[in-house]
Short mmCIF file of C-alpha atoms in Angstrom, two decimals:
data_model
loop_
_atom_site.label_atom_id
_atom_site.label_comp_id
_atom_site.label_asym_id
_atom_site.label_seq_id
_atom_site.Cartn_x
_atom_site.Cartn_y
_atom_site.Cartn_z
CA UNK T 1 -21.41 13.85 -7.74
CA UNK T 2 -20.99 11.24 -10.20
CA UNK T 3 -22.46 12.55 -12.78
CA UNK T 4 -19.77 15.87 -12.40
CA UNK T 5 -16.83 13.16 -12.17
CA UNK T 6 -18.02 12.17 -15.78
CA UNK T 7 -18.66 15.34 -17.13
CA UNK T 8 -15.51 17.18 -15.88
CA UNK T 9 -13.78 14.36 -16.90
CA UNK T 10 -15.37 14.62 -20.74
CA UNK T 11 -14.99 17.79 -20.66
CA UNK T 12 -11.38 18.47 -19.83
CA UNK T 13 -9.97 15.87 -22.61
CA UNK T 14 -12.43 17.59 -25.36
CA UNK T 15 -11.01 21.20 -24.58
CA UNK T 16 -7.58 18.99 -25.40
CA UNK T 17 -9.03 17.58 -28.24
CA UNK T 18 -10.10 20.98 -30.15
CA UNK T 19 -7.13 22.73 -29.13
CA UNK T 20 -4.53 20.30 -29.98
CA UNK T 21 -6.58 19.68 -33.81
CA UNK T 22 -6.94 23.15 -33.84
CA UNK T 23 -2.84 23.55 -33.56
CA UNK T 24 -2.15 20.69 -36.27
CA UNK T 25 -4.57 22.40 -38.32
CA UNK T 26 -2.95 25.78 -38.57
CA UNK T 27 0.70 24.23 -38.25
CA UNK T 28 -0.26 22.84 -41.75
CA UNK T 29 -1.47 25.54 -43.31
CA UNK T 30 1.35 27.32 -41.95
CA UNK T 31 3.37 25.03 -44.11
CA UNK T 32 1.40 24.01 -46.64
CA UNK T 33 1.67 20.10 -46.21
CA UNK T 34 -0.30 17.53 -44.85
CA UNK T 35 1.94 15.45 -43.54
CA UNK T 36 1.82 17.45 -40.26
CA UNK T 37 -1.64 15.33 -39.73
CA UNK T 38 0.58 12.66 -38.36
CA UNK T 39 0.87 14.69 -34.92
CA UNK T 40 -2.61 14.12 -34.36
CA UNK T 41 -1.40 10.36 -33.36
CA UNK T 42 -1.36 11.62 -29.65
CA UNK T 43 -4.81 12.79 -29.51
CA UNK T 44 -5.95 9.22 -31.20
CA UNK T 45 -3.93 8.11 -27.94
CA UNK T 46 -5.40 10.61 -25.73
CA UNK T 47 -8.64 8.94 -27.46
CA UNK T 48 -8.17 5.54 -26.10
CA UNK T 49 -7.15 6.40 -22.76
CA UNK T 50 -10.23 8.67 -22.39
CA UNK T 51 -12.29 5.70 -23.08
CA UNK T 52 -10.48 3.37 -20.65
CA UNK T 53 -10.57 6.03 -18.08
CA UNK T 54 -14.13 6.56 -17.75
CA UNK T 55 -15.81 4.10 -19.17
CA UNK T 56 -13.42 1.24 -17.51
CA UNK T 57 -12.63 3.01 -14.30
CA UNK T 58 -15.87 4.70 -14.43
CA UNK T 59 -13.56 8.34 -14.18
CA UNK T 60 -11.36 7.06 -11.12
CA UNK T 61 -7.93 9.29 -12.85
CA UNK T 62 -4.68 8.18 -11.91
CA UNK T 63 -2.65 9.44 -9.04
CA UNK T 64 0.71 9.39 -9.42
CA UNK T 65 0.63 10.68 -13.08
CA UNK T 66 -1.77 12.09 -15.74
CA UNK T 67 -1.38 10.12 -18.76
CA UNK T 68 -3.84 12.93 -20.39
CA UNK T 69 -1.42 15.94 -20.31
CA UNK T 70 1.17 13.84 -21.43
CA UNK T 71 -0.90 12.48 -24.43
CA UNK T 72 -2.00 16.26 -24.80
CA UNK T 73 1.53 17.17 -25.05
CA UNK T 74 2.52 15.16 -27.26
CA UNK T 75 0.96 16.37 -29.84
CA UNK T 76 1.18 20.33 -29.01
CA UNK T 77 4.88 20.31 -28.08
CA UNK T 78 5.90 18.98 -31.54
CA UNK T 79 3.31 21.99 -33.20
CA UNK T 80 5.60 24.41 -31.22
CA UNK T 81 8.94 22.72 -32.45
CA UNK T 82 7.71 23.12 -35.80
CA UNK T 83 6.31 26.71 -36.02
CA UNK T 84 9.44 27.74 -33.98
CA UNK T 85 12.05 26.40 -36.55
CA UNK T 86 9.92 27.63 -38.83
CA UNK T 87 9.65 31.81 -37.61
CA UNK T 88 13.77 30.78 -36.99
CA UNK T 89 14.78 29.54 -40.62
CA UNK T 90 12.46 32.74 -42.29
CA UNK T 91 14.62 35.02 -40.08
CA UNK T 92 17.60 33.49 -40.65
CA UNK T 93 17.17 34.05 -44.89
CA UNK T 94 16.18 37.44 -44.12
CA UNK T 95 19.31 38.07 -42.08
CA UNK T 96 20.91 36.40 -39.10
CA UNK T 97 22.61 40.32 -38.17
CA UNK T 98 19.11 41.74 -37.73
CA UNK T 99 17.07 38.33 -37.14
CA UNK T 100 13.48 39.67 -37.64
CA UNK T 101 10.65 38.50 -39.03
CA UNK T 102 7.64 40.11 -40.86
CA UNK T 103 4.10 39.09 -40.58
CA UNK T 104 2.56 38.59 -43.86
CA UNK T 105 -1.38 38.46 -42.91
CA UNK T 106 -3.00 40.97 -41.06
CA UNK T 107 -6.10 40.17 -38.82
CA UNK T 108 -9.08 42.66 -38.45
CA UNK T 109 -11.43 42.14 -34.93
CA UNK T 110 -14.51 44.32 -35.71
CA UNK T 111 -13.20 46.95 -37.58
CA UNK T 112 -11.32 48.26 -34.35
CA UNK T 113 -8.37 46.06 -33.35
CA UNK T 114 -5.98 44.90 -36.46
CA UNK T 115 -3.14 42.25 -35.20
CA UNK T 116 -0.60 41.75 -37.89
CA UNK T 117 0.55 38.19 -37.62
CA UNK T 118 1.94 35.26 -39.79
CA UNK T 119 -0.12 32.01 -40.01
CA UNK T 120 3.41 30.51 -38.33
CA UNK T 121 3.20 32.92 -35.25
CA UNK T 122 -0.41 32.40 -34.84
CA UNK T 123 0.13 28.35 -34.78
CA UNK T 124 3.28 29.10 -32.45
CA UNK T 125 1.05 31.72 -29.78
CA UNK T 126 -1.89 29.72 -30.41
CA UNK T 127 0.06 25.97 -29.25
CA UNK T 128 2.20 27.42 -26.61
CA UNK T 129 -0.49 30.36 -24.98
CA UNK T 130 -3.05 27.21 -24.95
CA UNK T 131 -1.11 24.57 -23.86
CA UNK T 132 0.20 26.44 -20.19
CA UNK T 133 -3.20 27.85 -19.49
CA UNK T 134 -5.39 24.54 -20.76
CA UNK T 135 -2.71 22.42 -18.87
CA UNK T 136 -3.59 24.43 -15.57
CA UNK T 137 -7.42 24.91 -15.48
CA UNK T 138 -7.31 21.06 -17.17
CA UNK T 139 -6.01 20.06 -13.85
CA UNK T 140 -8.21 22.04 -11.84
CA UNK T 141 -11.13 20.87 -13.84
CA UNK T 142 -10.38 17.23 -13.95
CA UNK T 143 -11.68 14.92 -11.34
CA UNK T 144 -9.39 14.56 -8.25
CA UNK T 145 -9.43 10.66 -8.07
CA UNK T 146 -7.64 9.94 -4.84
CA UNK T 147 -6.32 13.37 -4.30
CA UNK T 148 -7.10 15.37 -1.38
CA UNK T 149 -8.03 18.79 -2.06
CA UNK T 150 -5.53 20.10 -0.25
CA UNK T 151 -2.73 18.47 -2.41
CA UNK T 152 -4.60 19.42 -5.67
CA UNK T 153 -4.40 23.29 -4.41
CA UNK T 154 -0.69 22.70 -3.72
CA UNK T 155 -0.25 21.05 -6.98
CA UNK T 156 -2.00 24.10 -8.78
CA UNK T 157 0.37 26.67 -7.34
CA UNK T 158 3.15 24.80 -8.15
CA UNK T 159 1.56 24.56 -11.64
CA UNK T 160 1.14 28.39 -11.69
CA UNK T 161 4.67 29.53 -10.25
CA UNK T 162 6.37 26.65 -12.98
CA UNK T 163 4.68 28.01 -15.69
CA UNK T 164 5.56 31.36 -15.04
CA UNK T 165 9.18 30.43 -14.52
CA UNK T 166 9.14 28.68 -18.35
CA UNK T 167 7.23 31.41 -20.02
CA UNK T 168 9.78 34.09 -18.96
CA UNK T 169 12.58 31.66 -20.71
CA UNK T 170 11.33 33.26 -24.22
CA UNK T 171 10.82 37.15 -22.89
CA UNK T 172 14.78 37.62 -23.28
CA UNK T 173 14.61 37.30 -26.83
CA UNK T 174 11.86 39.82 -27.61
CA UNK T 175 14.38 42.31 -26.04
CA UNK T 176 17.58 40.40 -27.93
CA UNK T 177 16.13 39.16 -31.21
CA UNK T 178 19.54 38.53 -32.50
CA UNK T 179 20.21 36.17 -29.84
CA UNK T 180 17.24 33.84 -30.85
CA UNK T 181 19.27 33.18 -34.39
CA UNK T 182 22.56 32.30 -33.06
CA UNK T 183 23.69 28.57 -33.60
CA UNK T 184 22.22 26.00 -31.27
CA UNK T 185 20.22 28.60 -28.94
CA UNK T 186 17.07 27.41 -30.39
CA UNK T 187 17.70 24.03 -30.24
CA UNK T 188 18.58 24.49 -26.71
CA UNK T 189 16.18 26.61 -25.17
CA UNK T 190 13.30 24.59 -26.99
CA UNK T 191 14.56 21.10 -25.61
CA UNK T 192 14.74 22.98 -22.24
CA UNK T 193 11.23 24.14 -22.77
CA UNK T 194 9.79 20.80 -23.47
CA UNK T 195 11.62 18.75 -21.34
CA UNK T 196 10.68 21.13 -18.07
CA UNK T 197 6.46 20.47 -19.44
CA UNK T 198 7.05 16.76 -18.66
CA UNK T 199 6.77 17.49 -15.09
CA UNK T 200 3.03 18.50 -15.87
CA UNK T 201 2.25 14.57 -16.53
CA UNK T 202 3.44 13.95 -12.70
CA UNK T 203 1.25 14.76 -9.39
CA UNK T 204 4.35 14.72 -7.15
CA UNK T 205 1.90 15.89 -4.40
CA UNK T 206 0.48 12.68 -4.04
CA UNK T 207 3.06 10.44 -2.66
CA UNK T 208 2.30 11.25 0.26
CA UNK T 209 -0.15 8.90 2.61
CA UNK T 210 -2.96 10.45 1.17
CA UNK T 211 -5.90 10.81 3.84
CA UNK T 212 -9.84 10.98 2.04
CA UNK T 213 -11.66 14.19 2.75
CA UNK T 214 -14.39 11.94 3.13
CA UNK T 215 -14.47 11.28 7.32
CA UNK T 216 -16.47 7.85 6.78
CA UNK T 217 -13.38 6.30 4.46
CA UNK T 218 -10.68 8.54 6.76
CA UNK T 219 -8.11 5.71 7.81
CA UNK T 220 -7.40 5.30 11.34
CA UNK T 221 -4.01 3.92 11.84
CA UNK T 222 -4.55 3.54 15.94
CA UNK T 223 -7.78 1.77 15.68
CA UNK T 224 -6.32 -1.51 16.81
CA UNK T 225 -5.41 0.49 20.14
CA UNK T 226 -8.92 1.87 20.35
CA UNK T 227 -10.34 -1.10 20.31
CA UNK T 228 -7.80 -2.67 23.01
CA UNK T 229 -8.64 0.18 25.13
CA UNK T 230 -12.16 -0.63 24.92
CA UNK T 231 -11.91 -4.07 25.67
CA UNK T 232 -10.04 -3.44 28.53
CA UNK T 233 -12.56 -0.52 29.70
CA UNK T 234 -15.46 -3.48 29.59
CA UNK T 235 -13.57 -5.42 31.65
CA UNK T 236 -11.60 -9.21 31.32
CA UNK T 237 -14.09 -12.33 30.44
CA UNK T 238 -13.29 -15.32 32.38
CA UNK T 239 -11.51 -18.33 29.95
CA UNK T 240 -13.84 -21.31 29.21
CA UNK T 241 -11.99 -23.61 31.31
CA UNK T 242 -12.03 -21.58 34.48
CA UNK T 243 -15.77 -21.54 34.00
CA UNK T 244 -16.30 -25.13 33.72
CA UNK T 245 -14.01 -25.75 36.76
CA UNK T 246 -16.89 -22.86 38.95
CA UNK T 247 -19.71 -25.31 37.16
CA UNK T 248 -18.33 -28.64 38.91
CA UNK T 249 -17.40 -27.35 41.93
CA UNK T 250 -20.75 -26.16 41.88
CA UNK T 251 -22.28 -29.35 41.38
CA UNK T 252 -19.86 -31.12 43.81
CA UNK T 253 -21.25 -28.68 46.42
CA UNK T 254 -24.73 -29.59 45.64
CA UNK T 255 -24.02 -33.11 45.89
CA UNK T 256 -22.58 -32.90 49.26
CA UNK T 257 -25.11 -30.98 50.72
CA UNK T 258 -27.64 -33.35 49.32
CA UNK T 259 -26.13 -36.07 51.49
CA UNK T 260 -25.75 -34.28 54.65
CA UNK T 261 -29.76 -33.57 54.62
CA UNK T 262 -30.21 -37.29 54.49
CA UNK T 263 -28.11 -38.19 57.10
CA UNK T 264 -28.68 -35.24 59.59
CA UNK T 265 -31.51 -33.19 60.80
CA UNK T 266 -32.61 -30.16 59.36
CA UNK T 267 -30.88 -27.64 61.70
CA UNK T 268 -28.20 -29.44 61.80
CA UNK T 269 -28.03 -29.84 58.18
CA UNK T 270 -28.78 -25.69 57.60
CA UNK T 271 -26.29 -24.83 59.96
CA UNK T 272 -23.76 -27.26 58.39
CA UNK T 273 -24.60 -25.90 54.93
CA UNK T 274 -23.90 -22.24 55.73
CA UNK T 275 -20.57 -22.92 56.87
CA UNK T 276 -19.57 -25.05 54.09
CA UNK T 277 -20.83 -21.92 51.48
CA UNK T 278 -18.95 -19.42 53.61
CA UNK T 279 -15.80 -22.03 53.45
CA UNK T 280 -15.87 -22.83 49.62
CA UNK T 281 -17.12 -19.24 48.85
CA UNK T 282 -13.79 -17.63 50.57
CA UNK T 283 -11.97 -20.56 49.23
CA UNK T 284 -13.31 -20.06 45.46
CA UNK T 285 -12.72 -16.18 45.81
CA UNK T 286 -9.25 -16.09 47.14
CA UNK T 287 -7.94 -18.65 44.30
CA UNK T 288 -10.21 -16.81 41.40
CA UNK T 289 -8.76 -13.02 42.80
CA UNK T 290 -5.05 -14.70 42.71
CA UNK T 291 -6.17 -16.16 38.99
CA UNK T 292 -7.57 -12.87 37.45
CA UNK T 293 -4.59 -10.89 39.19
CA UNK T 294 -2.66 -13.11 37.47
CA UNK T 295 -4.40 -12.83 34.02
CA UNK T 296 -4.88 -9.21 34.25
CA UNK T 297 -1.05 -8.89 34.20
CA UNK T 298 -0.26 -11.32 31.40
CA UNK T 299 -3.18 -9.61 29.52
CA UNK T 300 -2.16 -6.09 29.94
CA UNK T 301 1.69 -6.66 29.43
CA UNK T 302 0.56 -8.26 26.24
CA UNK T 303 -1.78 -5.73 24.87
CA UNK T 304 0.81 -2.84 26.10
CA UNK T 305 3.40 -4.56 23.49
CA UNK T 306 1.02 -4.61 20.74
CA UNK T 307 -0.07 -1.01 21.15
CA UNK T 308 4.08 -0.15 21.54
CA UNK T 309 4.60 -2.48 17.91
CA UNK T 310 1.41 -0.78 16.23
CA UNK T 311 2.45 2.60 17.13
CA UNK T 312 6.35 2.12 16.11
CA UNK T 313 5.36 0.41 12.84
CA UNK T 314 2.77 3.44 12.24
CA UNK T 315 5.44 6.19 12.74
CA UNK T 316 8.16 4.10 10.59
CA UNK T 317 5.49 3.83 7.99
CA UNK T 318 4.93 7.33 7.99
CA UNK T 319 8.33 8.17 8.07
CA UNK T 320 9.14 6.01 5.21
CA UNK T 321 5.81 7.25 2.89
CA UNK T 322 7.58 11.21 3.88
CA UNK T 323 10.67 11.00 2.60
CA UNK T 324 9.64 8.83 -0.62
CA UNK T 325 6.90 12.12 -1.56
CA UNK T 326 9.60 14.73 -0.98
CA UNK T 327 12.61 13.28 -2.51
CA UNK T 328 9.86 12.47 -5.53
CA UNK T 329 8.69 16.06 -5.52
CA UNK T 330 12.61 17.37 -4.77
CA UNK T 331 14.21 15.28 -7.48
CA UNK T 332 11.49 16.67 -10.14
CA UNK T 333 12.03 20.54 -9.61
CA UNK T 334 15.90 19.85 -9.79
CA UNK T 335 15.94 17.75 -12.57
CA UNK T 336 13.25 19.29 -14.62
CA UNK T 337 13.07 23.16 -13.52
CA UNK T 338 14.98 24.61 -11.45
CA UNK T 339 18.60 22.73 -13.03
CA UNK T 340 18.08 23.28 -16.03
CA UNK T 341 16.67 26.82 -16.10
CA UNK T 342 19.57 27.61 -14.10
CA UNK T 343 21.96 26.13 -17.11
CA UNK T 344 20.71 27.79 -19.69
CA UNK T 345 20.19 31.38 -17.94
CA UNK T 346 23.92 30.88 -16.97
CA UNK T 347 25.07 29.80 -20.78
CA UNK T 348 22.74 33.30 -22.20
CA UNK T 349 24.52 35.48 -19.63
CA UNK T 350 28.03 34.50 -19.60
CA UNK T 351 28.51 33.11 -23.11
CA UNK T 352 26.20 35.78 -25.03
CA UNK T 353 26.01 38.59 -22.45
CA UNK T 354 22.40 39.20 -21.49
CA UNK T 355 21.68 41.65 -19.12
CA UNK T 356 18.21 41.99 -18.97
CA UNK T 357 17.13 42.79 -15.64
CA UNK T 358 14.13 40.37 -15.20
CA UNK T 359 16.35 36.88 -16.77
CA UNK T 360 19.42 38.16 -14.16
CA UNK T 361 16.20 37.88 -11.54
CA UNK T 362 14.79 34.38 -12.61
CA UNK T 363 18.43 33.13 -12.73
CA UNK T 364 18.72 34.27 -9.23
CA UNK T 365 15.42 32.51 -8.07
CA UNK T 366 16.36 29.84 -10.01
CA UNK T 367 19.97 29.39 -8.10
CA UNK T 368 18.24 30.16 -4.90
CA UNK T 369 15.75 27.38 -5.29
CA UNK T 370 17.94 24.96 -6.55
CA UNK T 371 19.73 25.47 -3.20
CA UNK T 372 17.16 25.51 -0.80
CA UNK T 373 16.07 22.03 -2.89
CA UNK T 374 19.47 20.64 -2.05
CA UNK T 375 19.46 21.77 1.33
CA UNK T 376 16.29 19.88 2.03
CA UNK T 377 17.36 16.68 0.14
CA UNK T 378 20.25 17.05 2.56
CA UNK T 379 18.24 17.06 5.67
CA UNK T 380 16.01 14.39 4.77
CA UNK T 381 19.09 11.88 3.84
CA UNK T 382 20.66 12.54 6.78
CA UNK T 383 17.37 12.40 9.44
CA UNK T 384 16.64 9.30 7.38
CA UNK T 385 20.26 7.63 8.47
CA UNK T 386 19.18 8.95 11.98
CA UNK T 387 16.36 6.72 12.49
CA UNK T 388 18.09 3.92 11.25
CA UNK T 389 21.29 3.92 13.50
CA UNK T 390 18.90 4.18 16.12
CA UNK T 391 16.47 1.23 14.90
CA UNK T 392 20.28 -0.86 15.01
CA UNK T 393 21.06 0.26 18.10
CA UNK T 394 17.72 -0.58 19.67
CA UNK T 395 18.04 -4.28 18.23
CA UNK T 396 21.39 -4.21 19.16
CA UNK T 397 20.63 -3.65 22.93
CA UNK T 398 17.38 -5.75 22.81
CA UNK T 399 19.68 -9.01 21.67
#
């Protein structure tokens, strides 16, 4: 097990590695200079943190965020900029009327397949093909650190569907090349395209309480009131002073019955004994059964208020740890995908009139997500205010 934490680990940030070299690599023979090297600063990054990350916490990855992908991205997302304006400015001098773009290298696979393709498209389908798909199996492949599974399957699908959503954002202008070369659409659908890959550097699913697969490290959060109940099963020890009290009176009766054999005769002095046992015996039991009522009472009342303070605290807790993971996850789908696809799909449809069918269908999931989103940031706010006009309410009463 911990040898596959290291290697999938390894493994996941060298498949970065190669793919993001291999990107600067063609972005600068693309362009034919080398100071496109200086994107590889993000991999020297990703480097370092690979280093800290396994050797220093021996592959433990982070949960709240993957400083990896972000690293990764760093360097691809800039390749993309780059070969984009690149394919853009070419079409441009060739005509902004007709905005296309011929390949100048053509690209034989054994003799049977040729794909015709400019060293700038290949660094732009190589970087932006690679990064989605390397971004999702990276994921999958990387260790889960204090994930659960089920929350790294969520996190997955979510990965799939958002990818999916972003990929489509370029399909409108392989129908509508024209589009693509009209004055601040690049610029705009790019920035939308990187900023919406950011989210990949978050695990939203996380905030959550996170329970461990593993049952032995599983956190119990009514073990206190197991325990209580378990004392109470075994019954209610007698306090130390109540003990020493039963050892003198004890030793008091021993005394006394020690002087009443010397000064009587045995019969007299058996006969004399047994009532004075039956006397202190009924005597000692009625004032220990009045004592241990008493305690049991005290005791339970006590332990009854705990249990009633663990339990509230628990379901606060809980409460509290709910609504910080979905307004997390809620904020990050409106603010990084759903919004701003919904923006830009809008702009292309109303200011440039695009009708393709399948953008008029992503801007409708879009809209339809960003509601639903809103509706359940809704809910939550307004449950949340709930539980807290109740919580004054109850102190209110209770003072």
């Amino acid at each position: 097990m911990v040898f596959f934490t290291f290697f999938s680990g390894i493994f996941t940030r060298v498949i970065f590695l190669v793919h993001g070299l291999v990107s600067v690599y063609l972005i600068v023979d693309s362009k034919g200079e080398s100071k496109y090297w200086w994107l590889c600063t993000g991999l020297f990054l990703l480097l370092i943190e690979s280093f800290y990350t396994i050797v220093i916490r021996r592959g433990k990855e982070y949960k709240y965020i993957w400083p990896g992908s972000l690293l990764y991205m760093s360097t691809v997302l800039p390749v993309i900029w780059v070969a984009e304006l690149k394919i853009l400015n070419e079409k441009i001098a060739k005509g902004a009327d007709t905005c296309t773009f011929e390949a100048e290298k053509s690209i034989s696979v054994s003799g049977l397949v040729t794909i015709t393709i400019d060293s700038g498209q290949l660094a732009q389908k190589w970087s932006k093909l690679g990064l989605i798909l390397l971004i999702i199996v990276g994921r999958w492949l990387l260790p889960r650190g204090e994930l659960t599974r089920d929350q790294l399957s969520t996190l997955l699908l979510v990965y799939v569907a958002n990818a999916a959503d972003i990929m489509e954002l370029f399909e409108v202008f392989d129908k509508e090349p024209r589009l693509w070369c009209k004055e601040g659409v690049a610029i705009a659908v790019l920035a939308t395209y990187t900023w919406s890959f950011l989210q990949f550097a978050l695990v939203f699913t996380a905030t959550a309480e996170t329970i461990p697969d593993n049952k032995d490290e599983k956190k119990e959060p009514f073990s206190e009131i197991k325990r209580t109940e378990e004392a109470q099963k075994g019954g209610t020890k007698l306090p130390n002073y109540i003990k020493k009290l039963i050892k003198q009176k004890a030793e008091k009766q021993k005394a006394e019955l020690a002087e009443i054999e010397k000064n009587t005769d045995l019969r007299a002095a058996i006969d004399q004994m047994k009532q004075l046992k039956a006397y202190k015996a009924r005597g000692r039991q009625a004032r220990m059964s009045i004592h241990d009522a008493a305690f049991e009472v005290v005791q339970v009342q006590r332990e009854v208020r705990r249990e009633e303070e663990i339990l509230e605290n628990h379901i606060k807790e809980k409460q509290k740890l709910k609504l910080h993971g979905d307004l997390y996850s809620i904020l990050t789908l409106m603010l990084m995908q759903d919004g701003p696809f919904l923006i830009v799909r809008l702009v292309l449809i109303i200011a440039y009139g695009v009708n393709a069918t399948l953008h008029i269908f992503f801007t409708g999931k879009n809209a339809m997500a960003l509601a639903l989103l809103i509706y359940r940031l809704v809910i939550l706010i307004t449950e949340y205010q709930d539980d807290e006009d109740e919580d004054k309410d109850k102190d209110f009463y209770e003072f």
